[in-house]
PDB file of C-alpha atoms and ligand atoms in Angstrom:
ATOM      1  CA  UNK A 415      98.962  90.061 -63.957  1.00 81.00           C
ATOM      2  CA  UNK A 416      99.280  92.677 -66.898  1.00 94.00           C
ATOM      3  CA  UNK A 417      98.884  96.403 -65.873  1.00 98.00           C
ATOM      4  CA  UNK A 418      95.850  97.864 -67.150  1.00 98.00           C
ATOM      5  CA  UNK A 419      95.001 101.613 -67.740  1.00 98.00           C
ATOM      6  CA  UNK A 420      91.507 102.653 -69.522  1.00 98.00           C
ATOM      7  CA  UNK A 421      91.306 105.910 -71.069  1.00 98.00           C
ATOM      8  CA  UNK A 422      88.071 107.241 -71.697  1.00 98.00           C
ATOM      9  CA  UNK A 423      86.216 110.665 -71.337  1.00 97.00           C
ATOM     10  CA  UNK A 424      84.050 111.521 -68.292  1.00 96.00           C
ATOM     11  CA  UNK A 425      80.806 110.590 -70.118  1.00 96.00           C
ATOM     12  CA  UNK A 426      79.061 107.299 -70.907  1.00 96.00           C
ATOM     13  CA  UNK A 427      80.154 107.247 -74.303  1.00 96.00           C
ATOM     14  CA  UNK A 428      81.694 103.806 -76.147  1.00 97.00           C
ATOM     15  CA  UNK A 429      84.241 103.597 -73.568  1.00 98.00           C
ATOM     16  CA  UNK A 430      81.683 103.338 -70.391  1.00 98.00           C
ATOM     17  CA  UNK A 431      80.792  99.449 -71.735  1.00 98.00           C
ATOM     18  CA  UNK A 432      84.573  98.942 -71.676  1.00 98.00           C
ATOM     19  CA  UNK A 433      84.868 100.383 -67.809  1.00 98.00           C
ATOM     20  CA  UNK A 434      81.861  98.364 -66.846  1.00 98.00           C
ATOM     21  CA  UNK A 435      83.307  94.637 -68.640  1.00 98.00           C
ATOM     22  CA  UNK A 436      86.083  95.611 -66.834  1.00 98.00           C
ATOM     23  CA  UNK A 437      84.726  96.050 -63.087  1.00 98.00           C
ATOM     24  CA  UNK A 438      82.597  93.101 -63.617  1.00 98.00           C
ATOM     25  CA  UNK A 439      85.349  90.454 -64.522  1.00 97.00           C
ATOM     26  CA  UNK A 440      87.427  92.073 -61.274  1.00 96.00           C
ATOM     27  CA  UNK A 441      89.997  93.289 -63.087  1.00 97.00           C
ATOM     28  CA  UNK A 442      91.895  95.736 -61.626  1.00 97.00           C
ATOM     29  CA  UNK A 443      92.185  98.947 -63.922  1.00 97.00           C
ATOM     30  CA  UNK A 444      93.485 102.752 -63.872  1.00 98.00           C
ATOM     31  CA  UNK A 445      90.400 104.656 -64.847  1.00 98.00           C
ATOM     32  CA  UNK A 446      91.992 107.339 -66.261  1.00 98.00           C
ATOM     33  CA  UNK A 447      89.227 110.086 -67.144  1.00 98.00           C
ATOM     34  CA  UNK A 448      90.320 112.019 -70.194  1.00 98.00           C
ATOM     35  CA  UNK A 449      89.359 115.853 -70.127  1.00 98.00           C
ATOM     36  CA  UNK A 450      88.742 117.341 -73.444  1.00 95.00           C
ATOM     37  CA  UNK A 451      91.752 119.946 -73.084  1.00 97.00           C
ATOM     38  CA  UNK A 452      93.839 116.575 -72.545  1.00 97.00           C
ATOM     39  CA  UNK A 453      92.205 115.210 -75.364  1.00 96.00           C
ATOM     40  CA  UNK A 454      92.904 118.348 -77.534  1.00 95.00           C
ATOM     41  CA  UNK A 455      96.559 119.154 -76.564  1.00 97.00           C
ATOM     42  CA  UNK A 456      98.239 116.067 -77.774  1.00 96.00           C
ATOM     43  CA  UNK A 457      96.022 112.945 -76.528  1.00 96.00           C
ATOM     44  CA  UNK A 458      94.125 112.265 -79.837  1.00 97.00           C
ATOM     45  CA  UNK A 459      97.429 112.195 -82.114  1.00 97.00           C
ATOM     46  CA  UNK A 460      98.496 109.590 -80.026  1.00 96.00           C
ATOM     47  CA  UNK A 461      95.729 107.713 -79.898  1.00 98.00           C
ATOM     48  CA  UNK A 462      96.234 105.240 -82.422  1.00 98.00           C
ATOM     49  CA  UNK A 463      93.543 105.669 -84.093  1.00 98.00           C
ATOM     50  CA  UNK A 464      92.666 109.186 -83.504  1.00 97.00           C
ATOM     51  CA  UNK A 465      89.339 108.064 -80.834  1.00 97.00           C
ATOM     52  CA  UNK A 466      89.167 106.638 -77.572  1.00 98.00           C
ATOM     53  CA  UNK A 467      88.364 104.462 -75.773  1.00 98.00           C
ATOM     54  CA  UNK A 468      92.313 103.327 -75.693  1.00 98.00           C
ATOM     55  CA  UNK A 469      93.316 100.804 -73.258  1.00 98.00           C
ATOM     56  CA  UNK A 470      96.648 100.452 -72.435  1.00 98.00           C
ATOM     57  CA  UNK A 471      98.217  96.669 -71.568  1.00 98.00           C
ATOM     58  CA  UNK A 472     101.535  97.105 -69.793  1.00 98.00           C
ATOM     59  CA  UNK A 473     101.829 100.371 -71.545  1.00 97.00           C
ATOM     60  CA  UNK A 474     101.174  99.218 -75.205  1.00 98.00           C
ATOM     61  CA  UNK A 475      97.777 101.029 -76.530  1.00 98.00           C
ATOM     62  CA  UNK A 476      95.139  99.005 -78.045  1.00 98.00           C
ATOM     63  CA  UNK A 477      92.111 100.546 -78.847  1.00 98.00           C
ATOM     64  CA  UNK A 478      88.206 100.246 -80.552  1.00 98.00           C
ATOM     65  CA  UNK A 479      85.621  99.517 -78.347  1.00 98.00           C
ATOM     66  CA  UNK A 480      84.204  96.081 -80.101  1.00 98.00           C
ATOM     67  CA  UNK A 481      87.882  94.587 -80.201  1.00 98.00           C
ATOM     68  CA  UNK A 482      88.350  95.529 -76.113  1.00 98.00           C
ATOM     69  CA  UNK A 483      85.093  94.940 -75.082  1.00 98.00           C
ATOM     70  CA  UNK A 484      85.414  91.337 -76.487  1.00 98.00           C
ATOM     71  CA  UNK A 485      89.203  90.674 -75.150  1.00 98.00           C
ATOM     72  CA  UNK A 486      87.746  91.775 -71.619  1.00 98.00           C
ATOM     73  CA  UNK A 487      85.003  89.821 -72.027  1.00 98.00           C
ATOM     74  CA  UNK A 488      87.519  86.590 -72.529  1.00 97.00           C
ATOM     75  CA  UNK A 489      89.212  87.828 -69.391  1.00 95.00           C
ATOM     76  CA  UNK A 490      87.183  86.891 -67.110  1.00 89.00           C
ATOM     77  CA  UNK A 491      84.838  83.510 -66.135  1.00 90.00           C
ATOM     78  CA  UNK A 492      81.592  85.248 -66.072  1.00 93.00           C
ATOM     79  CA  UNK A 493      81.270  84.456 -69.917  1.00 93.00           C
ATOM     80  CA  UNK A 494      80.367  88.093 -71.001  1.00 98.00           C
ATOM     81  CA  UNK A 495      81.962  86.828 -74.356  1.00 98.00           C
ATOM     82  CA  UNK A 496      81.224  82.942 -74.525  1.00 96.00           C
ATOM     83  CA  UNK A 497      84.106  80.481 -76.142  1.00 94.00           C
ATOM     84  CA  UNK A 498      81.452  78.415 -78.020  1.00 95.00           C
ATOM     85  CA  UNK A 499      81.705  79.891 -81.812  1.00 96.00           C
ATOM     86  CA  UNK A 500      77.823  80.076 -82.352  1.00 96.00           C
ATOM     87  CA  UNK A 501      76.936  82.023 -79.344  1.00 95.00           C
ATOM     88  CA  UNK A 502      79.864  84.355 -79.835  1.00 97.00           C
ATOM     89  CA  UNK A 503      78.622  85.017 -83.188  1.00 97.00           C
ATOM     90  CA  UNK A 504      75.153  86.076 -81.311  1.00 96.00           C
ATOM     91  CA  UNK A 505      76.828  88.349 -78.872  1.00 97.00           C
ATOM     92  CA  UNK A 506      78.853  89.783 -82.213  1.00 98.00           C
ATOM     93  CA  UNK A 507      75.889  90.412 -83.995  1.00 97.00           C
ATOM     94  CA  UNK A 508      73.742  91.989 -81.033  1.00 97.00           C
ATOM     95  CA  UNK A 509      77.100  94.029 -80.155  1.00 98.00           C
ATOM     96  CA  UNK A 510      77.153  95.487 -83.779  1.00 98.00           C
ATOM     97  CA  UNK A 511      73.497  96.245 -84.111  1.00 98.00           C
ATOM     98  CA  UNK A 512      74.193  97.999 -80.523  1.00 98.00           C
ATOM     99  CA  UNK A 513      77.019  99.950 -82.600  1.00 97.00           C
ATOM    100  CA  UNK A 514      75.016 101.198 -84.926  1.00 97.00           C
ATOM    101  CA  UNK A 515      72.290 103.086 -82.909  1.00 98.00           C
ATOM    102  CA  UNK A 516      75.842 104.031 -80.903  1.00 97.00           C
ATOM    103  CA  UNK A 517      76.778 105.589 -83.965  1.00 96.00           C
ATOM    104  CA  UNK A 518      73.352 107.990 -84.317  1.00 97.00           C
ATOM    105  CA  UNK A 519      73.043 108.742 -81.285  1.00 98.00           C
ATOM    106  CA  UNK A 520      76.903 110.263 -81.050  1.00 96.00           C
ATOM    107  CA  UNK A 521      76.689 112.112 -84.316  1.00 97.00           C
ATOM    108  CA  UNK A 522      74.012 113.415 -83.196  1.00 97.00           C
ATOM    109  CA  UNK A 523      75.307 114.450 -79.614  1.00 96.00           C
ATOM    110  CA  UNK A 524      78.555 115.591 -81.200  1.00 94.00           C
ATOM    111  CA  UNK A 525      77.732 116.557 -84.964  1.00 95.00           C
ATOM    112  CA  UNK A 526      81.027 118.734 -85.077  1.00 93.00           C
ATOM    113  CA  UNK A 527      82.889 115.299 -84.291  1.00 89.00           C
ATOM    114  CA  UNK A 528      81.445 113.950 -87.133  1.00 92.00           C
ATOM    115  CA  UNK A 529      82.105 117.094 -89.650  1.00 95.00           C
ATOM    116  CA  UNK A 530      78.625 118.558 -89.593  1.00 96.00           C
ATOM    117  CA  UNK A 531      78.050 122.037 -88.421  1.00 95.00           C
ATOM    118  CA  UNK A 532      77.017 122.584 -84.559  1.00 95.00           C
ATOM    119  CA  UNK A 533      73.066 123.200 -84.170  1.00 96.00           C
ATOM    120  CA  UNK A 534      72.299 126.496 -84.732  1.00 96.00           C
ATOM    121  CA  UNK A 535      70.159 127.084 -81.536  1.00 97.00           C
ATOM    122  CA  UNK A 536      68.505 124.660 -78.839  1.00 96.00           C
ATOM    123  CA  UNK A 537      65.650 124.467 -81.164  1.00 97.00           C
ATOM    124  CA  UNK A 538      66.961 123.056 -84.463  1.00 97.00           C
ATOM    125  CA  UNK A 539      68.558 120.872 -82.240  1.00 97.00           C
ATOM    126  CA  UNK A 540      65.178 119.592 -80.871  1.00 97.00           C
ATOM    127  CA  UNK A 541      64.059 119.607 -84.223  1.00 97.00           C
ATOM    128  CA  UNK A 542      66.793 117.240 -85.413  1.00 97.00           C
ATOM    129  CA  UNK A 543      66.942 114.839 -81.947  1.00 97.00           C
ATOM    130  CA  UNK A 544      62.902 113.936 -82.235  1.00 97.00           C
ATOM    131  CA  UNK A 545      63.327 113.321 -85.970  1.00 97.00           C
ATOM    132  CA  UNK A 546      66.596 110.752 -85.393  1.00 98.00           C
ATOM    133  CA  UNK A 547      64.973 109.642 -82.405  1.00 98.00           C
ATOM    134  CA  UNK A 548      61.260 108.835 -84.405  1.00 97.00           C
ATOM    135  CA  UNK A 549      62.636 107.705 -87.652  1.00 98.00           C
ATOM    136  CA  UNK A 550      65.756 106.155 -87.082  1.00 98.00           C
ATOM    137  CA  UNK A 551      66.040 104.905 -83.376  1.00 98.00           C
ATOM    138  CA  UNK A 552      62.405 104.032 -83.256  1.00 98.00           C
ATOM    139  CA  UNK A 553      62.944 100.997 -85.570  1.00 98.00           C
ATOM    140  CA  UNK A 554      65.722 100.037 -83.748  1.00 98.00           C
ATOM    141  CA  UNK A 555      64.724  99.754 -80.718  1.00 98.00           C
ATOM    142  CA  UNK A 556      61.065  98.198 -81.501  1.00 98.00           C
ATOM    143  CA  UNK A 557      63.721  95.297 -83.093  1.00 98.00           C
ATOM    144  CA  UNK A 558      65.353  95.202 -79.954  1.00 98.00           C
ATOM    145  CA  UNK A 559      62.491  94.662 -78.256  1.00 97.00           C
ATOM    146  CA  UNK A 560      61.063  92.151 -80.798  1.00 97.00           C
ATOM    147  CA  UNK A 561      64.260  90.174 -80.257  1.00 96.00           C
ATOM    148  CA  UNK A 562      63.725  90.716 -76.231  1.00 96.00           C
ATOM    149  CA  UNK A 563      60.613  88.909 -76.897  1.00 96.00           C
ATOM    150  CA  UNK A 564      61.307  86.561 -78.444  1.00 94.00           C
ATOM    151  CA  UNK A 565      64.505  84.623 -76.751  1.00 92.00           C
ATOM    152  CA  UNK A 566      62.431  85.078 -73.859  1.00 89.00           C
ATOM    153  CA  UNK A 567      66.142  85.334 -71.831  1.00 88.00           C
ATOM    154  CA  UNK A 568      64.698  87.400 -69.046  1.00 86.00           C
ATOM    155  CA  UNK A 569      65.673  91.111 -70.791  1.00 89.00           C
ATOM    156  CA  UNK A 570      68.831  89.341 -71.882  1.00 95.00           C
ATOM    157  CA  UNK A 571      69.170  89.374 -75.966  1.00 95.00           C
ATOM    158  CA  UNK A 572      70.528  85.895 -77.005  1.00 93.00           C
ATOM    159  CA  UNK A 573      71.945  84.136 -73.773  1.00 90.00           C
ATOM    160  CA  UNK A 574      70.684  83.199 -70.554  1.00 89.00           C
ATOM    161  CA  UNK A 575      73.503  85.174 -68.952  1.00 94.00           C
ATOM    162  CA  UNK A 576      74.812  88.816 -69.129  1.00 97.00           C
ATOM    163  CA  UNK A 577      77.376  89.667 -72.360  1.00 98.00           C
ATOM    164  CA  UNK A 578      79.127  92.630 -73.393  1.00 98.00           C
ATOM    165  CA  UNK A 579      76.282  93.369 -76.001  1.00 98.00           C
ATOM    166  CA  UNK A 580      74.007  94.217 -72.591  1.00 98.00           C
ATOM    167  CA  UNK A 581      76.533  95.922 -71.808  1.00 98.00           C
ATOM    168  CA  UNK A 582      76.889  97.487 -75.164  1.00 98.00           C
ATOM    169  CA  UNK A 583      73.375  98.379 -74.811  1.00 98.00           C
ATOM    170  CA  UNK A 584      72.933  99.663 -71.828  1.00 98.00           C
ATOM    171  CA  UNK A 585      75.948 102.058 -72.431  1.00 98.00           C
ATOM    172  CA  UNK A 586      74.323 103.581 -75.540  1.00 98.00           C
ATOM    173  CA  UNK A 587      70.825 104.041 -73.306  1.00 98.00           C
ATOM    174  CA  UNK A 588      72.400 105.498 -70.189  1.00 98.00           C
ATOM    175  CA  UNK A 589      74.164 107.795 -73.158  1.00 98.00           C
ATOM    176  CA  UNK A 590      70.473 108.648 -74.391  1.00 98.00           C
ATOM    177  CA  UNK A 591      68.883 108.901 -70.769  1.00 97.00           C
ATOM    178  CA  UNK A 592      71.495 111.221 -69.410  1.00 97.00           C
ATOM    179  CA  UNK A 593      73.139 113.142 -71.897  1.00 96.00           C
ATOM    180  CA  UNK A 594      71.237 113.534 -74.966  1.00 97.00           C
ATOM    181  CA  UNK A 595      68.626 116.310 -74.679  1.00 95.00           C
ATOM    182  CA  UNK A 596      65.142 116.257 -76.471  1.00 96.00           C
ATOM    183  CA  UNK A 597      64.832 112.217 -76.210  1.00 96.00           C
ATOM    184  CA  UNK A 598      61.371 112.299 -76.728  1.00 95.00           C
ATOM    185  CA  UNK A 599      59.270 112.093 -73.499  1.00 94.00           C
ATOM    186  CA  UNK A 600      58.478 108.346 -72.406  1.00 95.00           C
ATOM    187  CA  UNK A 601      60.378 106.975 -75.558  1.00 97.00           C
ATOM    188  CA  UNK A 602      61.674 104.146 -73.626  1.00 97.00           C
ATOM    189  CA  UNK A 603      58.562 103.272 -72.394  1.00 97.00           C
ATOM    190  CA  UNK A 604      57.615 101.879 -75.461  1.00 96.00           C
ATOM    191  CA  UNK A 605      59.808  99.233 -75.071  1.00 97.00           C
ATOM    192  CA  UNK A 606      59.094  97.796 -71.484  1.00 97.00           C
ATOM    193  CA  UNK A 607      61.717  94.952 -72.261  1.00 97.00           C
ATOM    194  CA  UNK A 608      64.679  96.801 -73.572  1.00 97.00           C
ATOM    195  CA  UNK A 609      64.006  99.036 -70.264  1.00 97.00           C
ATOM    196  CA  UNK A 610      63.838  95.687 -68.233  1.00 97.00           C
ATOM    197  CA  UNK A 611      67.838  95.091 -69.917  1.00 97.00           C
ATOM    198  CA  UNK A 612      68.998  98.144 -68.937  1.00 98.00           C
ATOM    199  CA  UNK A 613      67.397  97.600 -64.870  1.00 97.00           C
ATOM    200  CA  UNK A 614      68.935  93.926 -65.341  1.00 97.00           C
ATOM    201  CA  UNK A 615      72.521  95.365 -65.829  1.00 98.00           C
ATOM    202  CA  UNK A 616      71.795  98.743 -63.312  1.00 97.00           C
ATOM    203  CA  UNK A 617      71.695  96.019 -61.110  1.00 97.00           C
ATOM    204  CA  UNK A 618      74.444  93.488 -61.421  1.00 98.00           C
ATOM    205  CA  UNK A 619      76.624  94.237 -57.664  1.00 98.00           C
ATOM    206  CA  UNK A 620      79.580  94.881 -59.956  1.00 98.00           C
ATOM    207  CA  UNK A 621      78.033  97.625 -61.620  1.00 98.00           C
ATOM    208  CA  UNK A 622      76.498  98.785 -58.882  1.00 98.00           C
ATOM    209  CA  UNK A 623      80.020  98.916 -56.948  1.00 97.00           C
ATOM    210  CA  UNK A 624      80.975 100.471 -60.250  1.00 97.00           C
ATOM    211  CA  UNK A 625      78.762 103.505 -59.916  1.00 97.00           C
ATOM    212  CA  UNK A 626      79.031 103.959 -55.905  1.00 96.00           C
ATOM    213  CA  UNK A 627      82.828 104.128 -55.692  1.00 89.00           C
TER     214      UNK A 627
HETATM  215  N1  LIG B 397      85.601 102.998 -83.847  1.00 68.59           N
HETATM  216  C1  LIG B 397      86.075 103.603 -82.620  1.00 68.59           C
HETATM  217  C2  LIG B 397      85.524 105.019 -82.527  1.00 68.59           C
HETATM  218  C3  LIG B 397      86.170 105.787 -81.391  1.00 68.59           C
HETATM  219  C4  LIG B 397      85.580 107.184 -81.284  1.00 68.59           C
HETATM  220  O1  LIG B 397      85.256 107.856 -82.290  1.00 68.59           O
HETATM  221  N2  LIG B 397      85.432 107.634 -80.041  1.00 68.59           N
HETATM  222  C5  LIG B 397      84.918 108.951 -79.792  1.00 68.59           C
HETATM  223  C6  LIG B 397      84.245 108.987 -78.411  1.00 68.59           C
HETATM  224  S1  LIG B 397      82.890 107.885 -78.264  1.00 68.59           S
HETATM  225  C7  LIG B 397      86.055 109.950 -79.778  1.00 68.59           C
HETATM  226  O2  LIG B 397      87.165 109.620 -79.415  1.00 68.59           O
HETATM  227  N3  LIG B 397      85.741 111.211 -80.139  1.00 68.59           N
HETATM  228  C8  LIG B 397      86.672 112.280 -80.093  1.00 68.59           C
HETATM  229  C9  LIG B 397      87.405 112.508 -81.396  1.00 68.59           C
HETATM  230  O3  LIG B 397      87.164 111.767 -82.375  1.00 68.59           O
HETATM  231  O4  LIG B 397      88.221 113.418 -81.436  1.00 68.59           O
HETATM  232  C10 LIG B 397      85.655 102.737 -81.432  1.00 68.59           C
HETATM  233  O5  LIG B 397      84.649 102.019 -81.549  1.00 68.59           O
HETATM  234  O6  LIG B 397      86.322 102.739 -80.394  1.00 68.59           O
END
Protein backbone atom coordinates (compact mmCIF):
# COMPACT_ATOMS: atom_id res chain seq x y z
CA UNK A 1 0.00 0.00 0.00
CA UNK A 2 1.49 3.45 -1.21
CA UNK A 3 2.01 6.12 1.56
CA UNK A 4 -0.26 8.90 1.24
CA UNK A 5 0.09 12.51 2.65
CA UNK A 6 -2.66 15.34 1.68
CA UNK A 7 -1.69 18.80 2.00
CA UNK A 8 -4.28 21.23 2.18
CA UNK A 9 -5.13 24.44 4.24
CA UNK A 10 -7.40 24.36 7.33
CA UNK A 11 -10.46 25.52 5.33
CA UNK A 12 -12.92 23.78 3.00
CA UNK A 13 -11.38 25.03 0.03
CA UNK A 14 -10.62 22.63 -3.32
CA UNK A 15 -8.65 20.39 -1.23
CA UNK A 16 -11.63 19.47 1.41
CA UNK A 17 -13.37 17.23 -1.71
CA UNK A 18 -9.94 15.58 -1.97
CA UNK A 19 -9.85 14.79 2.09
CA UNK A 20 -13.41 13.64 1.94
CA UNK A 21 -12.82 11.01 -1.51
CA UNK A 22 -10.19 10.04 0.50
CA UNK A 23 -11.92 9.02 3.97
CA UNK A 24 -14.69 7.56 2.05
CA UNK A 25 -12.70 4.96 -0.11
CA UNK A 26 -10.76 4.04 3.48
CA UNK A 27 -7.71 5.08 2.50
CA UNK A 28 -5.44 5.76 4.98
CA UNK A 29 -3.91 9.39 4.62
CA UNK A 30 -1.61 12.05 6.58
CA UNK A 31 -3.85 15.06 6.74
CA UNK A 32 -1.37 17.42 6.86
CA UNK A 33 -3.08 20.97 7.53
CA UNK A 34 -1.03 23.67 5.86
CA UNK A 35 -0.87 27.07 7.88
CA UNK A 36 -0.53 30.08 5.78
CA UNK A 37 3.01 31.07 7.37
CA UNK A 38 3.95 27.39 6.10
CA UNK A 39 2.44 28.17 3.00
CA UNK A 40 4.32 31.55 2.71
CA UNK A 41 7.86 30.56 3.91
CA UNK A 42 8.77 28.09 1.28
CA UNK A 43 5.60 25.66 0.80
CA UNK A 44 4.11 27.32 -2.37
CA UNK A 45 7.57 27.30 -4.41
CA UNK A 46 7.52 23.83 -3.95
CA UNK A 47 4.35 23.12 -4.75
CA UNK A 48 4.51 22.17 -8.19
CA UNK A 49 2.34 24.19 -9.38
CA UNK A 50 2.41 27.05 -7.08
CA UNK A 51 -1.46 25.91 -5.30
CA UNK A 52 -2.52 23.23 -3.21
CA UNK A 53 -4.17 20.84 -2.75
CA UNK A 54 -0.76 18.61 -3.31
CA UNK A 55 -0.90 15.06 -2.50
CA UNK A 56 2.03 13.30 -2.01
CA UNK A 57 2.32 9.30 -3.20
CA UNK A 58 5.31 7.73 -1.49
CA UNK A 59 6.78 11.15 -1.35
CA UNK A 60 6.39 12.19 -5.08
CA UNK A 61 3.89 15.39 -5.26
CA UNK A 62 1.05 15.32 -7.56
CA UNK A 63 -1.26 17.94 -7.43
CA UNK A 64 -4.79 19.77 -9.00
CA UNK A 65 -7.78 18.94 -7.44
CA UNK A 66 -9.82 17.44 -10.67
CA UNK A 67 -6.75 15.10 -11.57
CA UNK A 68 -6.66 13.74 -7.57
CA UNK A 69 -10.06 13.80 -6.94
CA UNK A 70 -10.57 11.44 -9.98
CA UNK A 71 -7.37 9.04 -9.21
CA UNK A 72 -8.97 8.70 -5.59
CA UNK A 73 -12.06 8.18 -6.90
CA UNK A 74 -10.52 4.99 -9.00
CA UNK A 75 -9.04 3.94 -5.69
CA UNK A 76 -11.57 2.72 -4.17
CA UNK A 77 -14.90 0.25 -5.01
CA UNK A 78 -17.49 2.67 -4.04
CA UNK A 79 -17.44 3.99 -7.75
CA UNK A 80 -17.10 7.77 -6.83
CA UNK A 81 -15.43 7.85 -10.38
CA UNK A 82 -17.21 5.00 -12.49
CA UNK A 83 -14.93 2.86 -15.17
CA UNK A 84 -17.74 2.93 -17.80
CA UNK A 85 -16.51 5.89 -20.32
CA UNK A 86 -20.05 7.54 -20.64
CA UNK A 87 -20.79 7.96 -17.05
CA UNK A 88 -17.29 9.16 -16.33
CA UNK A 89 -17.77 11.72 -18.87
CA UNK A 90 -21.04 12.78 -16.67
CA UNK A 91 -19.18 12.92 -13.44
CA UNK A 92 -16.35 15.05 -15.62
CA UNK A 93 -18.71 17.38 -16.80
CA UNK A 94 -20.75 17.92 -13.42
CA UNK A 95 -17.12 18.08 -11.67
CA UNK A 96 -16.11 21.00 -14.05
CA UNK A 97 -19.31 22.95 -13.91
CA UNK A 98 -18.70 22.42 -9.94
CA UNK A 99 -15.15 24.11 -10.77
CA UNK A 100 -16.34 26.89 -12.12
CA UNK A 101 -18.70 28.33 -9.39
CA UNK A 102 -15.37 26.99 -7.23
CA UNK A 103 -13.58 29.44 -9.09
CA UNK A 104 -16.09 32.66 -8.13
CA UNK A 105 -16.63 31.91 -5.13
CA UNK A 106 -12.58 31.79 -4.21
CA UNK A 107 -11.77 34.95 -6.09
CA UNK A 108 -14.10 36.33 -4.43
CA UNK A 109 -13.13 35.02 -0.83
CA UNK A 110 -9.49 35.68 -1.66
CA UNK A 111 -9.42 38.55 -4.41
CA UNK A 112 -5.67 39.32 -3.44
CA UNK A 113 -5.00 35.54 -4.53
CA UNK A 114 -6.31 36.28 -7.64
CA UNK A 115 -4.42 39.85 -8.23
CA UNK A 116 -7.31 42.13 -7.39
CA UNK A 117 -7.05 44.58 -4.61
CA UNK A 118 -8.46 43.49 -0.99
CA UNK A 119 -12.09 45.07 -0.29
CA UNK A 120 -11.80 48.27 0.90
CA UNK A 121 -14.14 47.89 3.98
CA UNK A 122 -16.80 45.14 5.10
CA UNK A 123 -19.21 47.03 3.03
CA UNK A 124 -17.86 47.05 -0.54
CA UNK A 125 -17.31 43.69 0.25
CA UNK A 126 -21.08 43.07 0.82
CA UNK A 127 -21.62 45.06 -2.04
CA UNK A 128 -19.52 42.83 -4.31
CA UNK A 129 -20.59 39.15 -2.54
CA UNK A 130 -24.63 39.85 -3.19
CA UNK A 131 -23.83 41.02 -6.73
CA UNK A 132 -21.55 37.60 -7.57
CA UNK A 133 -23.85 35.77 -5.54
CA UNK A 134 -27.29 37.27 -7.62
CA UNK A 135 -25.82 37.48 -11.01
CA UNK A 136 -23.38 34.94 -11.35
CA UNK A 137 -24.03 32.04 -8.79
CA UNK A 138 -27.74 32.44 -9.08
CA UNK A 139 -27.74 30.91 -12.62
CA UNK A 140 -25.65 28.36 -11.57
CA UNK A 141 -27.14 26.98 -9.09
CA UNK A 142 -30.93 27.27 -10.51
CA UNK A 143 -28.99 24.82 -13.39
CA UNK A 144 -27.95 22.70 -10.75
CA UNK A 145 -31.07 22.36 -9.52
CA UNK A 146 -32.74 22.00 -12.97
CA UNK A 147 -30.36 19.10 -13.54
CA UNK A 148 -31.32 17.77 -9.79
CA UNK A 149 -34.68 17.62 -11.24
CA UNK A 150 -34.45 16.23 -13.77
CA UNK A 151 -32.23 12.81 -13.34
CA UNK A 152 -34.50 12.45 -10.59
CA UNK A 153 -31.22 10.48 -8.76
CA UNK A 154 -32.43 11.28 -5.29
CA UNK A 155 -30.19 14.84 -4.93
CA UNK A 156 -27.54 12.91 -6.81
CA UNK A 157 -26.58 14.80 -10.31
CA UNK A 158 -26.12 12.04 -12.99
CA UNK A 159 -25.77 8.59 -11.11
CA UNK A 160 -27.72 6.67 -8.80
CA UNK A 161 -24.73 6.60 -6.45
CA UNK A 162 -22.44 9.23 -4.78
CA UNK A 163 -19.28 10.67 -7.16
CA UNK A 164 -16.63 13.02 -6.58
CA UNK A 165 -18.71 15.79 -8.41
CA UNK A 166 -21.15 15.56 -5.01
CA UNK A 167 -18.39 15.76 -3.51
CA UNK A 168 -17.10 18.55 -5.61
CA UNK A 169 -20.23 20.23 -4.81
CA UNK A 170 -20.74 19.97 -1.58
CA UNK A 171 -17.12 21.25 -0.93
CA UNK A 172 -17.75 24.51 -2.81
CA UNK A 173 -21.28 24.93 -0.61
CA UNK A 174 -19.85 24.11 2.79
CA UNK A 175 -17.07 26.85 1.38
CA UNK A 176 -20.14 29.32 0.79
CA UNK A 177 -22.13 28.29 4.06
CA UNK A 178 -19.20 28.68 6.38
CA UNK A 179 -16.73 30.92 5.19
CA UNK A 180 -17.95 33.33 2.76
CA UNK A 181 -19.68 36.29 4.45
CA UNK A 182 -22.72 38.23 2.93
CA UNK A 183 -24.20 34.92 1.11
CA UNK A 184 -27.37 36.34 0.75
CA UNK A 185 -29.91 35.29 3.45
CA UNK A 186 -31.89 31.96 2.51
CA UNK A 187 -30.00 31.76 -0.93
CA UNK A 188 -29.86 28.11 -0.71
CA UNK A 189 -33.25 27.80 -0.06
CA UNK A 190 -34.07 28.45 -3.39
CA UNK A 191 -32.80 25.40 -4.43
CA UNK A 192 -34.43 22.73 -2.05
CA UNK A 193 -32.63 19.94 -4.20
CA UNK A 194 -29.10 21.13 -4.43
CA UNK A 195 -29.61 21.57 -0.44
CA UNK A 196 -31.03 17.91 -0.38
CA UNK A 197 -27.15 16.96 -2.19
CA UNK A 198 -25.34 18.60 0.19
CA UNK A 199 -27.63 16.70 3.44
CA UNK A 200 -27.14 13.45 1.15
CA UNK A 201 -23.26 13.70 1.42
CA UNK A 202 -23.37 15.47 5.31
CA UNK A 203 -24.57 12.22 5.83
CA UNK A 204 -22.64 9.43 4.24
CA UNK A 205 -20.93 7.52 7.83
CA UNK A 206 -17.60 8.21 6.14
CA UNK A 207 -18.04 11.74 6.12
CA UNK A 208 -19.58 11.86 9.09
CA UNK A 209 -16.50 9.90 10.77
CA UNK A 210 -14.66 12.45 8.70
CA UNK A 211 -15.95 15.47 10.56
CA UNK A 212 -16.17 13.82 14.24
CA UNK A 213 -12.56 12.63 14.46
N1 LIG B 1 -5.97 24.44 -10.42
C1 LIG B 1 -5.54 24.19 -9.06
C2 LIG B 1 -5.68 25.47 -8.25
C3 LIG B 1 -5.02 25.34 -6.89
C4 LIG B 1 -5.20 26.62 -6.09
O1 LIG B 1 -5.16 27.75 -6.61
N2 LIG B 1 -5.40 26.43 -4.78
C5 LIG B 1 -5.55 27.55 -3.89
C6 LIG B 1 -6.39 27.12 -2.68
S1 LIG B 1 -8.01 26.59 -3.09
C7 LIG B 1 -4.20 27.99 -3.39
O2 LIG B 1 -3.29 27.19 -3.26
N3 LIG B 1 -4.08 29.29 -3.06
C8 LIG B 1 -2.91 29.84 -2.49
C9 LIG B 1 -1.95 30.42 -3.51
O3 LIG B 1 -2.24 30.37 -4.72
O4 LIG B 1 -0.91 30.92 -3.09
C10 LIG B 1 -6.36 23.04 -8.47
O5 LIG B 1 -7.50 22.84 -8.92
O6 LIG B 1 -5.89 22.33 -7.58
Amino acid sequence: MAQYKLKYFGFPGRGESVRLAMAINGIDFENDVVSFERWGGGEKAAAPYGGLPVLEIDGVARAQTGALLRYVGKLGDKGLYPSDPAEALKVDEALEFADEVSTIVLTSLAPKSYGFPDFESEDAKRVHRESVANTLLAPKFAKLEALIVENDKNGLIFTDHLTIAELKWYQVMKLMKTMWDHLPTGFFDQYPNVQKLYTFVEEVPEVQAWYSS
